[in-house]
Tab-separated table of C-alpha atoms in Angstrom:
chain	number	residue	atom	x	y	z
E	13	MET	CA	-19.691	-2.024	1.963
E	14	LYS	CA	-16.501	-3.447	3.410
E	15	THR	CA	-14.580	-2.212	0.339
E	16	VAL	CA	-15.998	1.290	0.923
E	17	LYS	CA	-15.075	1.196	4.631
E	18	HIS	CA	-11.564	0.051	3.862
E	19	ALA	CA	-11.158	2.609	1.039
E	20	LEU	CA	-12.139	5.390	3.549
E	21	LEU	CA	-9.624	4.030	6.060
E	22	ILE	CA	-6.812	4.251	3.427
E	23	ALA	CA	-7.811	7.661	2.263
E	24	ARG	CA	-7.953	8.965	5.831
E	25	LYS	CA	-4.573	7.469	6.622
E	26	ASP	CA	-3.063	8.981	3.449
E	27	LEU	CA	-4.524	12.393	4.204
E	28	ALA	CA	-3.218	12.192	7.791
E	29	LEU	CA	0.242	11.395	6.456
E	30	GLU	CA	0.034	14.158	3.878
E	31	LEU	CA	-1.115	16.704	6.358
E	32	ARG	CA	1.823	15.834	8.516
E	33	THR	CA	4.545	15.801	5.857
E	34	LYS	CA	2.907	18.066	3.186
E	35	GLU	CA	5.249	16.515	0.628
E	36	SER	CA	2.698	16.290	-2.222
E	37	LEU	CA	0.634	19.362	-1.468
E	38	ASN	CA	3.626	21.712	-1.111
E	39	ALA	CA	5.151	20.408	-4.390
E	40	ALA	CA	1.911	20.433	-6.346
E	41	GLY	CA	0.710	23.797	-4.953
E	42	ALA	CA	4.087	25.544	-5.564
E	43	PHE	CA	4.167	24.178	-9.090
E	44	ALA	CA	0.622	25.392	-9.866
E	45	ILE	CA	1.248	28.858	-8.459
E	46	VAL	CA	4.525	29.319	-10.355
E	47	ILE	CA	3.047	28.150	-13.639
E	48	LEU	CA	-0.015	30.450	-13.268
E	49	LEU	CA	2.232	33.359	-12.330
E	50	LEU	CA	4.559	32.846	-15.273
E	51	PHE	CA	1.616	32.555	-17.727
E	52	SER	CA	0.107	35.747	-16.360
E	53	PHE	CA	3.143	37.520	-17.574
E	54	ALA	CA	2.801	36.035	-21.035
E	55	PHE	CA	-0.831	37.024	-21.653
E	56	ASP	CA	-2.712	40.288	-21.302
E	57	PRO	CA	-5.082	39.681	-18.373
E	58	ASP	CA	-7.773	41.937	-19.861
E	59	SER	CA	-7.926	40.153	-23.208
E	60	GLU	CA	-10.749	37.819	-24.349
E	61	MET	CA	-8.037	35.285	-25.175
E	62	VAL	CA	-7.580	34.563	-21.474
E	63	LYS	CA	-11.039	33.095	-21.313
E	64	GLU	CA	-10.359	31.062	-24.409
E	65	ILE	CA	-7.134	29.577	-22.991
E	66	GLY	CA	-8.108	29.590	-19.290
E	67	GLY	CA	-9.587	26.076	-19.335
E	68	GLY	CA	-6.599	24.608	-21.085
E	69	LEU	CA	-4.175	26.393	-18.854
E	70	LEU	CA	-5.951	25.264	-15.675
E	71	TRP	CA	-6.321	21.630	-16.647
E	72	LEU	CA	-2.739	21.361	-17.811
E	73	VAL	CA	-1.670	22.725	-14.430
E	74	PHE	CA	-3.963	20.219	-12.654
E	75	ALA	CA	-2.669	17.328	-14.702
E	76	PHE	CA	1.093	18.231	-14.218
E	77	ALA	CA	0.671	19.013	-10.574
E	78	GLY	CA	-1.354	15.821	-10.214
E	79	ALA	CA	1.593	13.735	-11.335
E	80	LEU	CA	3.519	15.078	-8.308
E	81	VAL	CA	0.712	13.891	-6.022
E	82	PHE	CA	0.367	10.488	-7.734
E	83	ASN	CA	4.115	9.750	-7.550
E	84	ARG	CA	3.919	10.038	-3.718
E	85	SER	CA	0.674	8.080	-3.474
E	86	PHE	CA	2.133	4.548	-3.507
E	87	ALA	CA	5.741	5.687	-2.836
E	88	ARG	CA	4.781	6.454	0.656
E	89	GLU	CA	3.937	2.754	1.185
E	90	LEU	CA	7.535	1.652	0.305
E	91	PRO	CA	9.479	2.552	3.445
E	92	ASN	CA	9.248	-0.389	5.935
E	93	ASP	CA	7.456	-2.510	3.361
E	94	CYS	CA	4.073	-1.057	4.359
E	95	LEU	CA	2.569	-2.051	0.971
E	96	ASP	CA	3.238	-5.762	1.715
E	97	THR	CA	1.654	-5.352	5.107
E	98	LEU	CA	-1.484	-3.788	3.540
E	99	LEU	CA	-1.687	-6.519	0.890
E	100	ALA	CA	-1.284	-9.291	3.472
E	101	SER	CA	-4.151	-7.668	5.449
E	102	PRO	CA	-7.945	-8.178	4.867
E	103	LEU	CA	-7.942	-5.058	2.668
E	104	SER	CA	-8.943	-5.919	-0.922
E	105	PRO	CA	-6.697	-4.513	-3.585
E	106	ALA	CA	-9.756	-2.707	-4.971
E	107	SER	CA	-10.280	-0.924	-1.633
E	108	LEU	CA	-6.607	0.043	-1.580
E	109	LEU	CA	-6.690	1.467	-5.012
E	110	THR	CA	-10.008	3.309	-4.454
E	111	GLY	CA	-8.762	4.606	-1.168
E	112	LYS	CA	-5.608	5.972	-2.795
E	113	ALA	CA	-7.622	7.574	-5.607
E	114	LEU	CA	-9.928	9.171	-3.010
E	115	ALA	CA	-6.945	10.700	-1.109
E	116	ASN	CA	-5.449	11.787	-4.455
E	117	PHE	CA	-8.833	13.315	-5.384
E	118	LEU	CA	-9.167	15.380	-2.241
E	119	MET	CA	-5.537	16.563	-2.418
E	120	LEU	CA	-5.960	17.602	-6.011
E	121	LEU	CA	-9.199	19.420	-5.280
E	122	ALA	CA	-7.504	21.376	-2.533
E	123	MET	CA	-4.721	22.301	-4.961
E	124	GLU	CA	-7.349	23.190	-7.666
E	125	LEU	CA	-9.207	25.484	-5.269
E	126	ILE	CA	-5.959	27.409	-4.568
E	127	SER	CA	-5.177	27.462	-8.305
E	128	ILE	CA	-8.530	28.785	-9.411
E	129	VAL	CA	-8.445	31.579	-6.840
E	130	ILE	CA	-4.882	32.573	-8.062
E	131	PHE	CA	-6.002	32.210	-11.666
E	132	GLY	CA	-8.948	34.628	-10.994
E	133	ILE	CA	-6.552	37.145	-9.492
E	134	PHE	CA	-3.639	36.928	-11.989
E	135	PHE	CA	-5.879	36.716	-15.092
E	136	ASN	CA	-8.637	39.072	-13.904
E	137	VAL	CA	-11.301	36.359	-14.530
E	138	ASN	CA	-14.460	36.082	-12.519
E	139	TRP	CA	-14.957	32.321	-12.150
E	140	THR	CA	-17.739	32.535	-9.542
E	141	HIS	CA	-20.600	33.073	-12.038
E	142	ARG	CA	-21.290	29.399	-12.394
E	143	PHE	CA	-19.444	28.013	-9.415
E	144	GLY	CA	-21.750	25.021	-8.999
E	145	GLU	CA	-21.284	23.792	-12.512
E	146	LEU	CA	-17.578	24.539	-12.443
E	147	SER	CA	-17.232	22.525	-9.229
E	148	LEU	CA	-19.003	19.550	-10.878
E	149	VAL	CA	-16.704	19.686	-13.848
E	150	PHE	CA	-13.636	19.886	-11.603
E	151	ALA	CA	-14.930	16.993	-9.489
E	152	LEU	CA	-15.619	14.842	-12.538
E	153	GLY	CA	-12.361	15.613	-14.205
E	154	THR	CA	-10.370	15.278	-11.019
E	155	TRP	CA	-11.874	11.814	-10.154
E	156	GLY	CA	-10.773	10.447	-13.568
E	157	ILE	CA	-7.213	11.843	-13.253
E	158	SER	CA	-6.995	10.658	-9.646
E	159	MET	CA	-8.124	7.100	-10.430
E	160	LEU	CA	-5.788	6.805	-13.357
E	161	GLY	CA	-3.065	8.291	-11.243
E	162	ALA	CA	-3.658	5.675	-8.493
E	163	VAL	CA	-3.622	2.796	-10.976
E	164	PHE	CA	-0.359	3.892	-12.733
E	165	GLY	CA	1.095	5.035	-9.461
E	166	ALA	CA	0.769	1.401	-8.267
E	167	LEU	CA	2.194	0.027	-11.481
E	168	THR	CA	5.208	2.261	-11.536
E	169	VAL	CA	5.922	2.429	-7.815
E	170	ASN	CA	8.829	-0.069	-8.072
E	171	LEU	CA	10.444	1.512	-11.098
E	172	ARG	CA	13.623	3.480	-10.603
E	173	LEU	CA	12.397	6.190	-13.047
E	174	ARG	CA	8.859	6.290	-11.710
E	175	GLU	CA	8.813	10.167	-11.632
E	176	LEU	CA	9.424	10.092	-15.397
E	177	MET	CA	7.384	6.992	-16.326
E	178	LEU	CA	4.180	7.960	-14.575
E	179	PRO	CA	3.522	11.123	-16.564
E	180	ILE	CA	4.589	9.467	-19.797
E	181	ILE	CA	2.101	6.727	-19.305
E	182	ILE	CA	-0.867	8.638	-17.955
E	183	TYR	CA	-0.975	11.742	-20.123
E	184	PRO	CA	-1.859	10.049	-23.392
E	185	LEU	CA	-4.683	8.151	-21.547
E	186	LEU	CA	-5.927	11.369	-20.075
E	187	ILE	CA	-6.323	13.092	-23.475
E	188	PRO	CA	-10.186	12.539	-23.836
E	189	LEU	CA	-10.811	13.597	-20.213
E	190	LEU	CA	-8.595	16.630	-20.588
E	191	ILE	CA	-10.247	17.777	-23.790
E	192	ALA	CA	-13.733	17.387	-22.317
E	193	ALA	CA	-12.746	19.162	-19.061
E	194	ILE	CA	-11.065	21.996	-20.973
E	195	GLU	CA	-14.049	22.592	-23.267
E	196	LEU	CA	-16.453	22.655	-20.315
E	197	THR	CA	-14.297	24.850	-18.231
E	198	LYS	CA	-13.838	27.230	-21.116
E	199	LEU	CA	-17.615	27.439	-21.552
E	200	LEU	CA	-18.177	28.071	-17.818
E	201	LEU	CA	-15.392	30.676	-17.440
E	202	SER	CA	-16.864	32.636	-20.447
E	203	ASN	CA	-20.320	32.280	-18.846
E	204	GLN	CA	-21.883	31.107	-22.222
E	205	ALA	CA	-25.067	29.081	-22.535
E	206	PRO	CA	-24.280	25.393	-23.172
E	207	THR	CA	-24.915	23.862	-26.642
E	208	PRO	CA	-25.762	20.257	-27.317
E	209	SER	CA	-22.161	19.476	-28.104
E	210	ASP	CA	-21.200	20.664	-24.571
E	211	PHE	CA	-23.444	17.993	-23.079
E	212	LEU	CA	-21.426	15.512	-25.037
E	213	TRP	CA	-18.290	16.694	-23.230
E	214	ALA	CA	-20.022	16.203	-19.952
E	215	LYS	CA	-21.004	12.686	-21.015
E	216	ILE	CA	-17.433	11.872	-21.997
E	217	LEU	CA	-16.236	12.932	-18.479
E	218	VAL	CA	-18.836	10.696	-16.781
E	219	VAL	CA	-18.117	7.718	-19.036
E	220	PHE	CA	-14.326	8.168	-18.585
E	221	ASP	CA	-14.766	8.118	-14.867
E	222	LEU	CA	-17.084	5.140	-14.861
E	223	VAL	CA	-14.952	3.081	-17.256
E	224	PHE	CA	-11.592	3.662	-15.520
E	225	THR	CA	-13.103	3.199	-12.063
E	226	ALA	CA	-14.657	-0.038	-13.057
E	227	LEU	CA	-11.466	-1.230	-14.758
E	228	ALA	CA	-9.374	-0.324	-11.799
E	229	ILE	CA	-11.620	-2.212	-9.393
E	230	MET	CA	-11.763	-5.281	-11.675
E	231	LEU	CA	-8.011	-5.364	-12.329
E	232	ALA	CA	-6.877	-4.281	-8.832
E	233	ASP	CA	-5.711	-7.792	-7.899
E	234	THR	CA	-3.614	-8.074	-11.070
E	235	ILE	CA	-2.232	-4.521	-10.648
E	236	LEU	CA	-1.239	-4.765	-7.061
E	237	VAL	CA	-0.415	-8.454	-6.532
E	238	ASN	CA	0.554	-10.198	-9.788
B	23	MET	CA	-5.635	-32.515	12.716
B	24	ASN	CA	-6.359	-30.657	9.483
B	25	PRO	CA	-3.559	-29.035	7.557
B	26	ALA	CA	-3.712	-25.256	8.109
B	27	ILE	CA	-1.143	-24.724	5.371
B	28	GLU	CA	-0.990	-26.883	2.269
B	29	LEU	CA	1.475	-26.446	-0.571
B	30	ALA	CA	1.261	-28.981	-3.410
B	31	GLY	CA	3.804	-29.022	-6.249
B	32	VAL	CA	4.555	-25.272	-6.067
B	33	TRP	CA	6.941	-23.906	-8.681
B	34	LYS	CA	7.965	-20.276	-8.761
B	35	PHE	CA	10.125	-18.696	-11.450
B	36	TYR	CA	11.944	-15.371	-11.637
B	37	GLY	CA	12.558	-15.255	-15.368
B	38	ASP	CA	14.221	-18.574	-16.171
B	39	TYR	CA	15.366	-19.137	-12.599
B	40	ALA	CA	13.335	-21.546	-10.545
B	41	ALA	CA	13.172	-20.016	-7.049
B	42	LEU	CA	10.876	-22.824	-5.814
B	43	ARG	CA	10.896	-26.330	-7.299
B	44	ASP	CA	7.938	-28.673	-6.741
B	45	ILE	CA	7.442	-27.697	-3.075
B	46	THR	CA	4.881	-29.879	-1.289
B	47	LEU	CA	4.410	-29.157	2.376
B	48	ALA	CA	1.568	-29.439	4.923
B	49	VAL	CA	1.571	-27.729	8.324
B	50	GLU	CA	-1.013	-28.939	10.677
B	51	GLU	CA	-3.349	-26.564	12.495
B	52	GLY	CA	-1.858	-25.428	15.817
B	53	SER	CA	1.706	-26.392	14.974
B	54	CYS	CA	4.806	-24.258	14.484
B	55	CYS	CA	6.995	-24.955	11.549
B	56	ALA	CA	10.536	-23.478	11.440
B	57	LEU	CA	11.558	-23.024	7.859
B	58	LEU	CA	15.288	-23.349	7.673
B	59	GLY	CA	17.755	-22.822	4.743
B	60	ARG	CA	20.684	-20.741	3.713
B	61	ASN	CA	20.298	-17.284	2.123
B	62	GLY	CA	18.701	-17.505	-1.310
B	63	ALA	CA	17.201	-20.989	-0.677
B	64	GLY	CA	13.720	-19.732	-1.359
B	65	LYS	CA	12.387	-19.195	2.151
B	66	THR	CA	11.156	-15.688	1.657
B	67	THR	CA	9.568	-16.572	-1.737
B	68	LEU	CA	7.713	-19.360	-0.049
B	69	LEU	CA	6.428	-17.135	2.807
B	70	ARG	CA	5.428	-14.410	0.372
B	71	ILE	CA	3.305	-16.903	-1.585
B	72	LEU	CA	1.641	-17.960	1.678
B	73	ALA	CA	0.934	-14.386	2.696
B	74	GLY	CA	-0.730	-13.807	-0.772
B	75	LEU	CA	1.947	-11.353	-1.869
B	76	SER	CA	3.397	-13.321	-4.759
B	77	SER	CA	1.949	-15.423	-7.468
B	78	PHE	CA	3.390	-18.745	-8.576
B	79	GLU	CA	3.460	-20.645	-11.891
B	80	ARG	CA	2.514	-24.122	-10.986
B	81	GLY	CA	0.927	-26.000	-8.040
B	82	SER	CA	-1.457	-24.910	-5.376
B	83	ALA	CA	-1.153	-23.027	-2.071
B	84	GLN	CA	-3.911	-22.966	0.504
B	85	LEU	CA	-4.444	-21.728	3.952
B	86	PHE	CA	-7.354	-23.530	5.742
B	87	GLY	CA	-8.455	-24.759	2.306
B	88	ALA	CA	-8.761	-21.287	0.798
B	89	SER	CA	-6.520	-19.011	-1.274
B	90	PRO	CA	-3.915	-17.222	0.770
B	91	ARG	CA	-5.458	-13.886	-0.239
B	92	GLN	CA	-8.698	-14.862	1.524
B	93	VAL	CA	-7.103	-15.577	4.859
B	94	HIS	CA	-5.853	-12.775	7.005
B	95	ALA	CA	-2.550	-14.061	8.379
B	96	GLY	CA	-0.312	-12.128	10.784
B	97	PHE	CA	2.563	-11.277	8.504
B	98	LEU	CA	5.978	-9.936	9.517
B	99	GLY	CA	8.379	-9.565	6.528
B	100	HIS	CA	11.763	-7.977	6.407
B	101	GLY	CA	10.263	-4.534	6.912
B	102	ILE	CA	8.464	-3.567	10.064
B	103	GLY	CA	5.368	-2.546	8.124
B	104	VAL	CA	4.516	0.633	10.011
B	105	TYR	CA	4.414	4.237	8.930
B	106	GLU	CA	7.277	6.535	9.950
B	107	ASP	CA	5.162	9.658	9.982
B	108	LEU	CA	2.314	8.260	12.199
B	109	SER	CA	2.664	7.819	15.863
B	110	ALA	CA	2.802	4.375	17.374
B	111	ARG	CA	-0.842	4.700	18.575
B	112	GLU	CA	-1.983	5.940	15.130
B	113	ASN	CA	-0.213	3.020	13.454
B	114	LEU	CA	-1.746	0.377	15.779
B	115	ARG	CA	-5.151	1.938	15.542
B	116	PHE	CA	-5.053	2.009	11.791
B	117	PHE	CA	-3.958	-1.613	11.471
B	118	ALA	CA	-6.549	-2.653	14.099
B	119	ARG	CA	-9.258	-0.997	12.024
B	120	VAL	CA	-7.921	-2.678	8.853
B	121	ALA	CA	-8.129	-6.024	10.621
B	122	GLU	CA	-11.627	-5.121	11.737
B	123	VAL	CA	-10.755	-5.691	15.396
B	124	ALA	CA	-13.570	-4.668	17.785
B	125	GLN	CA	-12.614	-1.560	19.823
B	126	PRO	CA	-9.466	-0.642	17.872
B	127	GLU	CA	-8.672	2.187	20.267
B	128	SER	CA	-8.527	0.023	23.338
B	129	ILE	CA	-6.671	-2.824	21.533
B	130	ALA	CA	-4.065	-0.346	20.328
B	131	ALA	CA	-3.651	0.978	23.928
B	132	GLU	CA	-3.432	-2.558	25.296
B	133	TRP	CA	-0.721	-3.608	22.873
B	134	LEU	CA	1.255	-0.401	23.364
B	135	GLU	CA	1.283	-1.205	27.103
B	136	ARG	CA	2.173	-4.831	26.383
B	137	VAL	CA	5.250	-4.063	24.209
B	138	GLY	CA	6.354	-1.343	26.554
B	139	LEU	CA	5.635	1.614	24.339
B	140	ALA	CA	2.801	3.160	26.348
B	141	ASN	CA	5.045	6.163	27.290
B	142	ALA	CA	5.969	6.722	23.694
B	143	SER	CA	2.562	6.114	22.193
B	144	ASP	CA	2.212	9.591	20.705
B	145	MET	CA	5.703	9.810	19.353
B	146	LEU	CA	6.206	9.482	15.637
B	147	VAL	CA	7.772	6.169	14.569
B	148	ARG	CA	10.620	8.131	12.900
B	149	GLN	CA	11.749	9.222	16.387
B	150	PHE	CA	11.877	5.578	17.579
B	151	SER	CA	14.981	3.576	18.293
B	152	ARG	CA	15.484	0.318	16.482
B	153	GLY	CA	14.299	-1.744	19.447
B	154	MET	CA	11.193	0.368	19.837
B	155	ARG	CA	10.357	-0.094	16.133
B	156	GLN	CA	10.801	-3.836	16.411
B	157	ARG	CA	8.439	-4.100	19.349
B	158	LEU	CA	5.896	-1.890	17.531
B	159	ALA	CA	6.168	-4.252	14.516
B	160	LEU	CA	5.457	-7.167	16.842
B	161	ALA	CA	2.316	-5.485	18.286
B	162	ARG	CA	1.221	-4.649	14.702
B	163	THR	CA	1.632	-8.361	13.667
B	164	PHE	CA	-0.073	-9.962	16.688
B	165	LEU	CA	-2.803	-7.444	17.583
B	166	HIS	CA	-5.658	-9.177	15.716
B	167	ALA	CA	-4.874	-12.558	17.211
B	168	PRO	CA	-4.314	-14.191	13.775
B	169	LYS	CA	-5.059	-17.871	13.191
B	170	ILE	CA	-1.922	-18.073	11.022
B	171	LEU	CA	1.326	-16.356	11.583
B	172	ILE	CA	3.828	-15.983	8.701
B	173	LEU	CA	7.045	-14.580	9.932
B	174	ASP	CA	10.112	-14.002	7.751
B	175	GLU	CA	13.313	-14.101	9.934
B	176	PRO	CA	11.483	-12.461	12.897
B	177	PHE	CA	14.467	-12.901	15.292
B	178	THR	CA	16.974	-11.136	13.028
B	179	SER	CA	18.400	-7.925	14.551
B	180	LEU	CA	16.157	-8.139	17.621
B	181	ASP	CA	17.636	-7.055	20.906
B	182	ASP	CA	17.374	-9.351	23.972
B	183	ARG	CA	14.137	-7.731	25.168
B	184	ALA	CA	12.446	-8.097	21.805
B	185	ILE	CA	13.581	-11.682	21.422
B	186	ALA	CA	12.069	-12.552	24.792
B	187	MET	CA	8.917	-10.741	23.838
B	188	LEU	CA	8.645	-12.491	20.458
B	189	SER	CA	9.312	-15.858	22.019
B	190	GLU	CA	6.590	-15.280	24.580
B	191	LEU	CA	4.098	-14.018	21.912
B	192	LEU	CA	4.803	-17.127	19.782
B	193	LEU	CA	4.294	-19.517	22.651
B	194	GLU	CA	1.109	-17.717	23.644
B	195	SER	CA	-0.133	-17.942	20.008
B	196	ARG	CA	0.518	-21.603	20.036
B	197	ARG	CA	-1.335	-22.006	23.260
B	198	ARG	CA	-4.454	-20.392	21.677
B	199	GLY	CA	-4.151	-22.738	18.737
B	200	ALA	CA	-2.627	-20.525	16.069
B	201	THR	CA	-0.511	-22.056	13.321
B	202	ILE	CA	2.947	-20.531	12.846
B	203	ILE	CA	5.381	-20.800	9.947
B	204	LEU	CA	8.650	-18.850	10.361
B	205	SER	CA	11.893	-18.711	8.561
B	206	THR	CA	14.998	-18.111	10.567
B	207	HIS	CA	18.734	-18.439	10.875
B	208	GLN	CA	18.485	-18.310	14.686
B	209	LEU	CA	18.308	-22.044	15.184
B	210	ARG	CA	18.390	-22.088	18.950
B	211	GLU	CA	15.327	-19.792	19.316
B	212	ALA	CA	13.540	-21.640	16.496
B	213	MET	CA	14.040	-25.009	17.923
B	214	ALA	CA	12.745	-23.941	21.328
B	215	ILE	CA	9.441	-22.904	19.782
B	216	ALA	CA	8.984	-25.127	16.714
B	217	SER	CA	6.971	-28.361	16.628
B	218	HIS	CA	8.023	-29.080	13.055
B	219	VAL	CA	11.028	-28.248	10.910
B	220	ALA	CA	11.453	-27.910	7.232
B	221	LEU	CA	14.667	-27.428	5.306
B	222	ILE	CA	14.737	-25.770	1.984
B	223	GLU	CA	17.774	-25.732	-0.294
B	224	ASN	CA	18.061	-24.230	-3.815
B	225	GLY	CA	14.299	-24.014	-3.996
B	226	ARG	CA	13.784	-27.733	-3.123
B	227	LEU	CA	12.353	-29.066	0.057
B	228	ARG	CA	15.023	-31.332	1.510
B	229	HIS	CA	13.346	-32.251	4.798
B	230	ALA	CA	10.014	-31.795	6.495
B	231	GLY	CA	9.067	-33.439	9.753
B	232	GLU	CA	8.707	-33.116	13.557
B	233	ARG	CA	11.329	-31.309	15.526
B	234	THR	CA	13.206	-33.839	17.582
B	235	GLU	CA	14.945	-33.576	20.983
B	236	ALA	CA	18.255	-34.081	19.207
B	237	MET	CA	17.559	-30.911	17.240
B	238	ILE	CA	17.216	-28.931	20.449
B	239	ASP	CA	20.478	-30.239	21.762
B	240	ASP	CA	22.253	-29.671	18.435
B	241	PRO	CA	20.370	-26.986	16.438
B	242	GLY	CA	22.718	-27.410	13.394
B	243	LEU	CA	22.073	-31.116	13.133
B	244	LEU	CA	19.630	-30.820	10.237
B	245	TYR	CA	22.079	-28.802	8.126
B	246	ARG	CA	24.819	-31.434	8.641
B	247	LEU	CA	22.523	-34.312	7.833
B	248	HIS	CA	21.574	-32.741	4.518
B	249	ALA	CA	25.071	-31.277	3.691
C-alpha cells in the first residue's frame, strides 16, 4: 500500500513537472505528428494496405516517441542531485520505478491519443469501430513499453550517450511486445473478427507486462542503488 | 548510550582504488560527529554509504542497528535536492509527503516561514537566488525532524544568514536528541556544534574521539597532530 502511495506521489510530481516544462510531450508529440504526416505522403490513404501497415506504423511511432519520454524520465532527477535525495528518503526503489513508469505511461497515452486521431485523418481510417478493445491494446502495450523505459532510463541516466544507448537497449527487448501489439492493432483497425491466434497475441502482451513489472520491482534496489 | 551509527571494517573500492579502508566508527545517539579530512579523503563516500546511496565491498554499516536504507535520515549532499521547475511550496509539500509527515501542507508553510521564504513560496526554484536555494534545501532536509542527519559539507558556499540558520537548526536537532554526522572544511563552525570529531585521510580513519576545548580554540589542531 505504501509502495502504491509513493508511486502515485512520484507520478504526480513527474506529471506536474512535465505539464510545466512540456519537454517530453512537445518532443514526442512533434515527432509522432511529423512521422505520420510523412508516411501519409508515401502511401495512398484509400488503399487496403494502410490497414495492413497501420498497426506497425502506429506502434513504431509510439516506441520511437516513447524513447524521447523515457530519456527525460530519470534525467529530470539529475539537476541538484534530486535522485540522491529521493533514494535517501523512505521511498522504496520499487515505488520510484513504478511511479516513473506510471508517469511515462500517462504521457505516452496522451501522445498516442493525439497520434491515433491524426492517423485517422491522414490515412482516412476509422479507428472508432472497436475503440474499447483498441484502448485495451494500447494500454497493455504502453504499460510494457513504459515499465521497460523506466528501468532502462534509470540504468542509462548517468551515461553520456544515454539518448543513444536507451533505444539501442530497449528496442530488441520490446520486439515480442511490439509484434503482439501490432498484430492486435491491425486486427482492430480492419474491424475483423478475432481468431484463436489473436488471443495468443493478447496473452503475450499481458505476460510481457506482468513479467517485466515483476522483474522491475524485484530488481529495483539493484537497478537504482547498486 | 547506544550507537546510532555503526561502521565496522568498511571497505569501498572504485575499481582497484580503495576509497575507504577498514573504517570502524561508532557515533552515539544524540551526538554530533564532525567528519574532517582533505578533499578526496573519503568523507563523501562514507556519508553516501550511511545515506544508503552507495554499496560497499566489505564490512557492515548500520543506523540504529538496521541497514541504512531502512532508516530515513535527513540527507543533504552536494546538490540542494529540490526541483527547479516546482515552486518552493510544491517542493516542500512533495518531500513532506514522501517523508509521510502529518499535515504536509501546514508543515511546508511553517518551514517556508521559518527559512524566510514565505513571500517567495509560489516562485519557481529556478527563479531563486543562491541564498534562497540554500535555505530551501535546509528546510527540505530538516522538515521531517529526522533522528539522524547526514550532511555533506553543509556550510560550503552558505551566506552568513544561511550559516546562522544551519547552526541554529543543528543545535535544535541536538536538543531534541537527533544524531548528526557532517563533513566539513569549515572547522570553526563545526567545532562549535560537534561533540565528537573524526579525521579521515586517504580512506583511513586516523582519529575518532570527543571534541576537546583545545579544538575549539585551535580548530586546525587535529590536522597538525596527524600531519
